[in-house]
mmCIF file of C-alpha atoms in Angstrom:
data_model
loop_
_atom_site.group_PDB
_atom_site.id
_atom_site.type_symbol
_atom_site.label_atom_id
_atom_site.label_comp_id
_atom_site.label_asym_id
_atom_site.label_seq_id
_atom_site.Cartn_x
_atom_site.Cartn_y
_atom_site.Cartn_z
ATOM 1 C CA MET A 1 -136.709 -16.570 -56.943
ATOM 2 C CA ALA A 2 -133.484 -16.667 -54.992
ATOM 3 C CA HIS A 3 -132.119 -19.369 -57.166
ATOM 4 C CA GLY A 4 -133.136 -17.543 -60.411
ATOM 5 C CA ALA A 5 -131.706 -14.295 -59.178
ATOM 6 C CA ALA A 6 -128.552 -15.932 -58.022
ATOM 7 C CA SER A 7 -127.992 -17.659 -61.363
ATOM 8 C CA VAL A 8 -128.538 -14.386 -63.221
ATOM 9 C CA VAL A 9 -126.168 -12.525 -61.002
ATOM 10 C CA ALA A 10 -123.645 -15.326 -61.269
ATOM 11 C CA SER A 11 -123.895 -15.350 -65.040
ATOM 12 C CA THR A 12 -123.442 -11.639 -65.342
ATOM 13 C CA GLY A 13 -120.825 -11.597 -62.609
ATOM 14 C CA GLN A 14 -118.727 -14.052 -64.522
ATOM 15 C CA GLN A 15 -118.531 -11.791 -67.516
ATOM 16 C CA LYS A 16 -115.293 -10.083 -68.125
ATOM 17 C CA TRP A 17 -115.783 -6.384 -68.294
ATOM 18 C CA GLY A 18 -114.431 -4.812 -71.388
ATOM 19 C CA PRO A 19 -111.836 -5.981 -73.843
ATOM 20 C CA GLY A 20 -108.237 -6.338 -72.841
ATOM 21 C CA ILE A 21 -106.214 -3.187 -72.422
ATOM 22 C CA ILE A 22 -103.629 -4.443 -74.889
ATOM 23 C CA GLU A 23 -106.293 -5.037 -77.531
ATOM 24 C CA THR A 24 -107.782 -1.591 -77.015
ATOM 25 C CA LEU A 25 -104.391 0.084 -77.197
ATOM 26 C CA GLY A 26 -103.512 -1.938 -80.323
ATOM 27 C CA ILE A 27 -106.669 -0.741 -82.069
ATOM 28 C CA ALA A 28 -106.095 2.865 -80.850
ATOM 29 C CA ALA A 29 -102.580 2.720 -82.274
ATOM 30 C CA LEU A 30 -103.842 1.305 -85.564
ATOM 31 C CA LEU A 31 -106.408 4.012 -85.743
ATOM 32 C CA ALA A 32 -103.819 6.739 -85.057
ATOM 33 C CA PHE A 33 -101.539 5.289 -87.720
ATOM 34 C CA ALA A 34 -104.450 5.075 -90.198
ATOM 35 C CA GLY A 35 -105.243 8.754 -89.512
ATOM 36 C CA TYR A 36 -101.589 9.689 -90.004
ATOM 37 C CA ALA A 37 -101.445 7.693 -93.211
ATOM 38 C CA ALA A 38 -104.580 9.343 -94.583
ATOM 39 C CA LEU A 39 -103.375 12.781 -93.794
ATOM 40 C CA PHE A 40 -99.615 12.584 -94.564
ATOM 41 C CA ILE A 41 -98.684 9.360 -96.371
ATOM 42 C CA ALA A 42 -101.414 9.087 -98.996
ATOM 43 C CA PRO A 43 -100.691 11.219 -102.117
ATOM 44 C CA THR A 44 -102.774 14.287 -102.798
ATOM 45 C CA GLU A 45 -105.372 13.719 -105.406
ATOM 46 C CA ARG A 46 -104.778 15.794 -108.572
ATOM 47 C CA THR A 47 -108.161 17.334 -109.241
ATOM 48 C CA MET A 48 -109.866 17.395 -105.802
ATOM 49 C CA GLY A 49 -106.860 18.355 -103.736
ATOM 50 C CA VAL A 50 -106.587 17.994 -99.989
ATOM 51 C CA ILE A 51 -110.378 17.646 -99.425
ATOM 52 C CA GLN A 52 -110.209 14.239 -101.074
ATOM 53 C CA ARG A 53 -108.468 12.897 -97.974
ATOM 54 C CA ILE A 54 -111.920 12.771 -96.283
ATOM 55 C CA PHE A 55 -112.409 9.784 -98.633
ATOM 56 C CA TYR A 56 -110.204 7.719 -96.238
ATOM 57 C CA PHE A 57 -112.827 8.204 -93.456
ATOM 58 C CA HIS A 58 -115.923 8.425 -95.568
ATOM 59 C CA VAL A 59 -115.645 5.182 -97.567
ATOM 60 C CA PRO A 60 -114.270 2.905 -94.782
ATOM 61 C CA SER A 61 -117.047 4.248 -92.508
ATOM 62 C CA ALA A 62 -119.595 3.211 -95.121
ATOM 63 C CA TRP A 63 -118.048 -0.270 -95.580
ATOM 64 C CA THR A 64 -117.880 -0.757 -91.779
ATOM 65 C CA GLY A 65 -121.511 0.435 -91.507
ATOM 66 C CA PHE A 66 -122.501 -2.087 -94.117
ATOM 67 C CA VAL A 67 -120.629 -4.891 -92.261
ATOM 68 C CA ALA A 68 -122.529 -3.933 -89.086
ATOM 69 C CA PHE A 69 -125.877 -3.961 -90.946
ATOM 70 C CA PHE A 70 -125.061 -7.354 -92.439
ATOM 71 C CA ILE A 71 -124.365 -8.667 -88.924
ATOM 72 C CA ASN A 72 -127.730 -7.244 -87.998
ATOM 73 C CA LEU A 73 -129.390 -9.121 -90.890
ATOM 74 C CA ALA A 74 -127.555 -12.363 -89.924
ATOM 75 C CA GLY A 75 -128.510 -11.925 -86.286
ATOM 76 C CA SER A 76 -132.171 -11.344 -87.281
ATOM 77 C CA ILE A 77 -132.304 -14.424 -89.490
ATOM 78 C CA ALA A 78 -130.531 -16.508 -86.788
ATOM 79 C CA PHE A 79 -133.081 -15.320 -84.242
ATOM 80 C CA LEU A 80 -136.032 -16.276 -86.474
ATOM 81 C CA ARG A 81 -134.511 -19.727 -87.009
ATOM 82 C CA ALA A 82 -133.376 -20.534 -83.454
ATOM 83 C CA ARG A 83 -135.587 -18.178 -81.325
ATOM 84 C CA ASP A 84 -132.574 -17.593 -79.106
ATOM 85 C CA LEU A 85 -132.530 -14.024 -77.706
ATOM 86 C CA LYS A 86 -128.700 -13.857 -77.933
ATOM 87 C CA TRP A 87 -129.133 -13.299 -81.678
ATOM 88 C CA ASP A 88 -131.545 -10.459 -81.070
ATOM 89 C CA ARG A 89 -128.971 -8.909 -78.783
ATOM 90 C CA LEU A 90 -126.341 -9.229 -81.440
ATOM 91 C CA ALA A 91 -128.744 -7.697 -83.985
ATOM 92 C CA VAL A 92 -129.527 -4.616 -81.890
ATOM 93 C CA ALA A 93 -125.893 -4.092 -80.881
ATOM 94 C CA SER A 94 -124.816 -4.181 -84.578
ATOM 95 C CA ALA A 95 -127.699 -1.941 -85.654
ATOM 96 C CA GLU A 96 -126.667 0.774 -83.194
ATOM 97 C CA ILE A 97 -123.007 0.602 -84.341
ATOM 98 C CA GLY A 98 -124.084 0.628 -87.971
ATOM 99 C CA VAL A 99 -126.106 3.744 -87.410
ATOM 100 C CA ALA A 100 -123.118 5.426 -85.729
ATOM 101 C CA PHE A 101 -120.909 4.657 -88.694
ATOM 102 C CA PHE A 102 -123.528 5.647 -91.251
ATOM 103 C CA THR A 103 -124.030 8.905 -89.504
ATOM 104 C CA VAL A 104 -120.313 9.560 -90.111
ATOM 105 C CA VAL A 105 -120.870 8.694 -93.783
ATOM 106 C CA LEU A 106 -123.856 11.063 -94.073
ATOM 107 C CA VAL A 107 -121.921 13.902 -92.402
ATOM 108 C CA THR A 108 -118.651 13.484 -94.315
ATOM 109 C CA GLY A 109 -120.292 12.942 -97.671
ATOM 110 C CA PRO A 110 -121.669 16.493 -97.980
ATOM 111 C CA ILE A 111 -118.512 17.941 -96.543
ATOM 112 C CA TRP A 112 -116.605 16.241 -99.394
ATOM 113 C CA ALA A 113 -119.200 16.959 -102.030
ATOM 114 C CA ARG A 114 -119.621 20.718 -101.506
ATOM 115 C CA PRO A 115 -116.136 21.861 -102.528
ATOM 116 C CA VAL A 116 -115.724 19.153 -105.181
ATOM 117 C CA TRP A 117 -119.097 19.053 -106.901
ATOM 118 C CA GLY A 118 -120.545 22.298 -105.747
ATOM 119 C CA ILE A 119 -123.503 20.773 -103.986
ATOM 120 C CA TRP A 120 -124.115 19.458 -100.480
ATOM 121 C CA TRP A 121 -126.524 16.756 -101.472
ATOM 122 C CA THR A 122 -128.408 15.316 -104.446
ATOM 123 C CA TRP A 123 -131.266 12.863 -104.456
ATOM 124 C CA ASP A 124 -129.616 10.248 -106.664
ATOM 125 C CA ALA A 125 -130.161 6.514 -106.096
ATOM 126 C CA ARG A 126 -127.090 5.784 -103.957
ATOM 127 C CA LEU A 127 -127.363 8.767 -101.727
ATOM 128 C CA THR A 128 -131.093 8.483 -101.293
ATOM 129 C CA SER A 129 -130.958 4.759 -100.547
ATOM 130 C CA SER A 130 -128.075 5.323 -98.050
ATOM 131 C CA PHE A 131 -130.163 7.967 -96.302
ATOM 132 C CA VAL A 132 -133.270 5.733 -96.325
ATOM 133 C CA LEU A 133 -131.209 2.844 -94.957
ATOM 134 C CA TRP A 134 -129.955 5.029 -92.091
ATOM 135 C CA LEU A 135 -133.454 6.295 -91.459
ATOM 136 C CA LEU A 136 -134.888 2.742 -91.373
ATOM 137 C CA TYR A 137 -132.285 1.719 -88.805
ATOM 138 C CA VAL A 138 -133.064 4.760 -86.657
ATOM 139 C CA CYS A 139 -136.766 3.810 -86.874
ATOM 140 C CA TYR A 140 -135.879 0.198 -85.927
ATOM 141 C CA LEU A 141 -134.079 1.423 -82.794
ATOM 142 C CA LEU A 142 -136.991 3.667 -81.981
ATOM 143 C CA LEU A 143 -139.467 0.859 -82.643
ATOM 144 C CA ARG A 144 -137.690 -1.342 -80.165
ATOM 145 C CA THR A 145 -138.163 1.138 -77.338
ATOM 146 C CA LEU A 146 -141.975 1.061 -77.973
ATOM 147 C CA VAL A 147 -142.405 -2.705 -77.499
ATOM 148 C CA GLU A 148 -141.974 -3.814 -73.942
ATOM 149 C CA GLU A 149 -142.365 -7.561 -74.228
ATOM 150 C CA THR A 150 -138.939 -9.026 -75.022
ATOM 151 C CA GLU A 151 -139.985 -11.905 -77.269
ATOM 152 C CA ARG A 152 -142.439 -9.879 -79.246
ATOM 153 C CA ARG A 153 -139.896 -7.031 -79.705
ATOM 154 C CA ALA A 154 -137.317 -9.524 -80.963
ATOM 155 C CA VAL A 155 -139.709 -11.055 -83.457
ATOM 156 C CA LEU A 156 -140.891 -7.699 -84.764
ATOM 157 C CA SER A 157 -137.296 -6.462 -85.098
ATOM 158 C CA ALA A 158 -136.190 -9.584 -86.916
ATOM 159 C CA VAL A 159 -139.114 -9.531 -89.358
ATOM 160 C CA SER A 160 -138.515 -5.828 -90.134
ATOM 161 C CA ALA A 161 -134.872 -6.734 -91.093
ATOM 162 C CA SER A 162 -136.095 -7.884 -94.560
ATOM 163 C CA LEU A 163 -137.633 -4.450 -95.230
ATOM 164 C CA ARG A 164 -134.550 -2.653 -94.105
ATOM 165 C CA HIS A 165 -132.237 -4.728 -96.195
ATOM 166 C CA SER A 166 -134.295 -4.321 -99.354
ATOM 167 C CA THR A 167 -132.464 -0.900 -99.755
ATOM 168 C CA PHE A 168 -129.063 -2.602 -99.705
ATOM 169 C CA PRO A 169 -128.692 -3.256 -103.393
ATOM 170 C CA TRP A 170 -129.251 0.411 -104.262
ATOM 171 C CA SER A 171 -126.789 1.531 -101.619
ATOM 172 C CA ILE A 172 -124.046 -0.788 -102.710
ATOM 173 C CA SER A 173 -124.574 -1.333 -106.442
ATOM 174 C CA PRO A 174 -122.772 1.649 -108.017
ATOM 175 C CA SER A 175 -119.237 0.278 -108.175
ATOM 176 C CA GLY A 176 -116.054 2.296 -108.085
ATOM 177 C CA CYS A 177 -115.044 4.707 -105.410
ATOM 178 C CA PHE A 178 -115.187 7.660 -107.754
ATOM 179 C CA ALA A 179 -118.407 6.797 -109.561
ATOM 180 C CA ARG A 180 -119.822 10.066 -110.793
ATOM 181 C CA SER A 181 -123.450 9.701 -110.017
ATOM 182 C CA ILE A 182 -123.235 13.156 -108.593
ATOM 183 C CA PRO A 183 -123.673 16.031 -111.026
ATOM 184 C CA SER A 184 -120.547 18.024 -111.675
ATOM 185 C CA ARG A 185 -120.275 21.722 -110.995
ATOM 186 C CA MET B 1 -103.654 10.565 -107.972
ATOM 187 C CA ILE B 2 -106.209 8.409 -109.753
ATOM 188 C CA GLY B 3 -104.630 5.847 -112.008
ATOM 189 C CA GLN B 4 -105.623 5.058 -115.512
ATOM 190 C CA GLY B 5 -109.121 3.808 -116.065
ATOM 191 C CA GLY B 6 -110.370 5.372 -112.887
ATOM 192 C CA SER B 7 -108.611 2.883 -110.647
ATOM 193 C CA LEU B 8 -107.014 4.034 -107.406
ATOM 194 C CA ASP B 9 -103.312 4.649 -107.013
ATOM 195 C CA SER B 10 -101.838 1.737 -105.094
ATOM 196 C CA ARG B 11 -100.702 3.965 -102.146
ATOM 197 C CA MET B 12 -104.210 5.370 -101.898
ATOM 198 C CA LEU B 13 -105.612 1.860 -101.958
ATOM 199 C CA ASN B 14 -103.274 0.711 -99.207
ATOM 200 C CA VAL B 15 -104.202 3.709 -96.987
ATOM 201 C CA LEU B 16 -107.832 3.070 -97.708
ATOM 202 C CA LEU B 17 -107.571 -0.553 -96.655
ATOM 203 C CA LEU B 18 -105.559 0.435 -93.577
ATOM 204 C CA CYS B 19 -108.291 2.878 -92.553
ATOM 205 C CA TRP B 20 -110.901 0.238 -93.122
ATOM 206 C CA MET B 21 -109.020 -2.280 -90.959
ATOM 207 C CA ALA B 22 -108.738 0.309 -88.217
ATOM 208 C CA LEU B 23 -112.410 1.064 -88.290
ATOM 209 C CA LEU B 24 -113.276 -2.645 -88.403
ATOM 210 C CA GLY B 25 -111.221 -3.025 -85.224
ATOM 211 C CA VAL B 26 -113.127 -0.211 -83.579
ATOM 212 C CA MET B 27 -116.400 -1.780 -84.746
ATOM 213 C CA THR B 28 -115.449 -5.164 -83.245
ATOM 214 C CA LEU B 29 -114.494 -3.542 -79.967
ATOM 215 C CA LEU B 30 -117.692 -1.545 -79.803
ATOM 216 C CA LEU B 31 -119.871 -4.514 -80.871
ATOM 217 C CA ARG B 32 -118.444 -6.698 -78.122
ATOM 218 C CA GLN B 33 -118.968 -4.091 -75.494
ATOM 219 C CA ARG B 34 -122.438 -3.273 -76.761
ATOM 220 C CA TYR B 35 -123.433 -6.940 -76.807
ATOM 221 C CA ARG B 36 -122.275 -7.387 -73.221
ATOM 222 C CA LEU B 37 -124.315 -4.397 -72.199
ATOM 223 C CA GLU B 38 -127.416 -5.790 -73.946
ATOM 224 C CA THR B 39 -126.868 -9.122 -72.150
ATOM 225 C CA LEU B 40 -126.692 -7.334 -68.848
ATOM 226 C CA ARG B 41 -129.871 -5.326 -69.636
ATOM 227 C CA HIS B 42 -131.631 -8.610 -70.497
ATOM 228 C CA SER B 43 -130.566 -10.033 -67.208
ATOM 229 C CA VAL B 44 -131.877 -6.997 -65.306
ATOM 230 C CA GLU B 45 -135.194 -7.300 -67.200
ATOM 231 C CA GLU B 46 -135.403 -10.945 -66.179
ATOM 232 C CA LEU B 47 -134.694 -10.136 -62.521
ATOM 233 C CA ARG B 48 -137.301 -7.388 -62.555
ATOM 234 C CA THR B 49 -139.943 -9.674 -64.011
ATOM 235 C CA GLU B 50 -139.071 -12.360 -61.564
ATOM 236 C CA SER B 51 -139.292 -10.027 -58.606
ATOM 237 C CA ALA B 52 -142.583 -8.577 -59.796
ATOM 238 C CA ARG B 53 -143.980 -12.066 -60.137
ATOM 239 C CA ASN B 54 -142.849 -12.944 -56.581
ATOM 240 C CA ALA B 55 -143.840 -9.701 -55.008
ATOM 241 C CA PRO B 56 -146.098 -10.070 -51.901
ATOM 242 C CA GLY B 57 -149.813 -9.577 -52.539
ATOM 243 C CA GLU B 58 -149.653 -10.897 -56.144
#
């Protein structure tokens, strides 16, 4: 036991805690500049007005959420192929981050839609599939807390990835940032 | 201003891509931290299992 514990402690002790301060500051500066650009540099949209600026947070959050969910899918597939738990760890980490970004999307979407289209929400294909995708990931994270055995939890999570990603085509398919799938006022 | 044919004004597109890059940076940072946390949690689980297996009386 002593040897096993020592090796675990050694392996975790060797890890560097946190990204470099310069890297963090760099991303913080980039984020601040992006916020400034979205609010002050980008031109005001002719018909929607100032509220359209939420687009610069809403759409990138959705794209970033999708990237995180694709990492989740890749991690799940890699785990099923290699049975290495590091892929499961990557999958769960990316799922949580994807849910966070998608929560931003689901909150900013209605805030944008209400003044522009006169409605908070409509059950069209893209919105519904985005909501279902978010819900499936929340369920995935909840499901993981219910299974105690590590290996079994990882297998169940990876298999359920195929179900979750079946909603992807509907979430992504309507092309164009201003696609009017939402009824007008 | 939306350009002709529904395409985005180039300044809007640039700001959009800048915002996306910034959020991708945040995502990378968070993902790395979260992965490390998960690795640590896994190590703690292993230690707990190991100590339970080697506990006296078992």
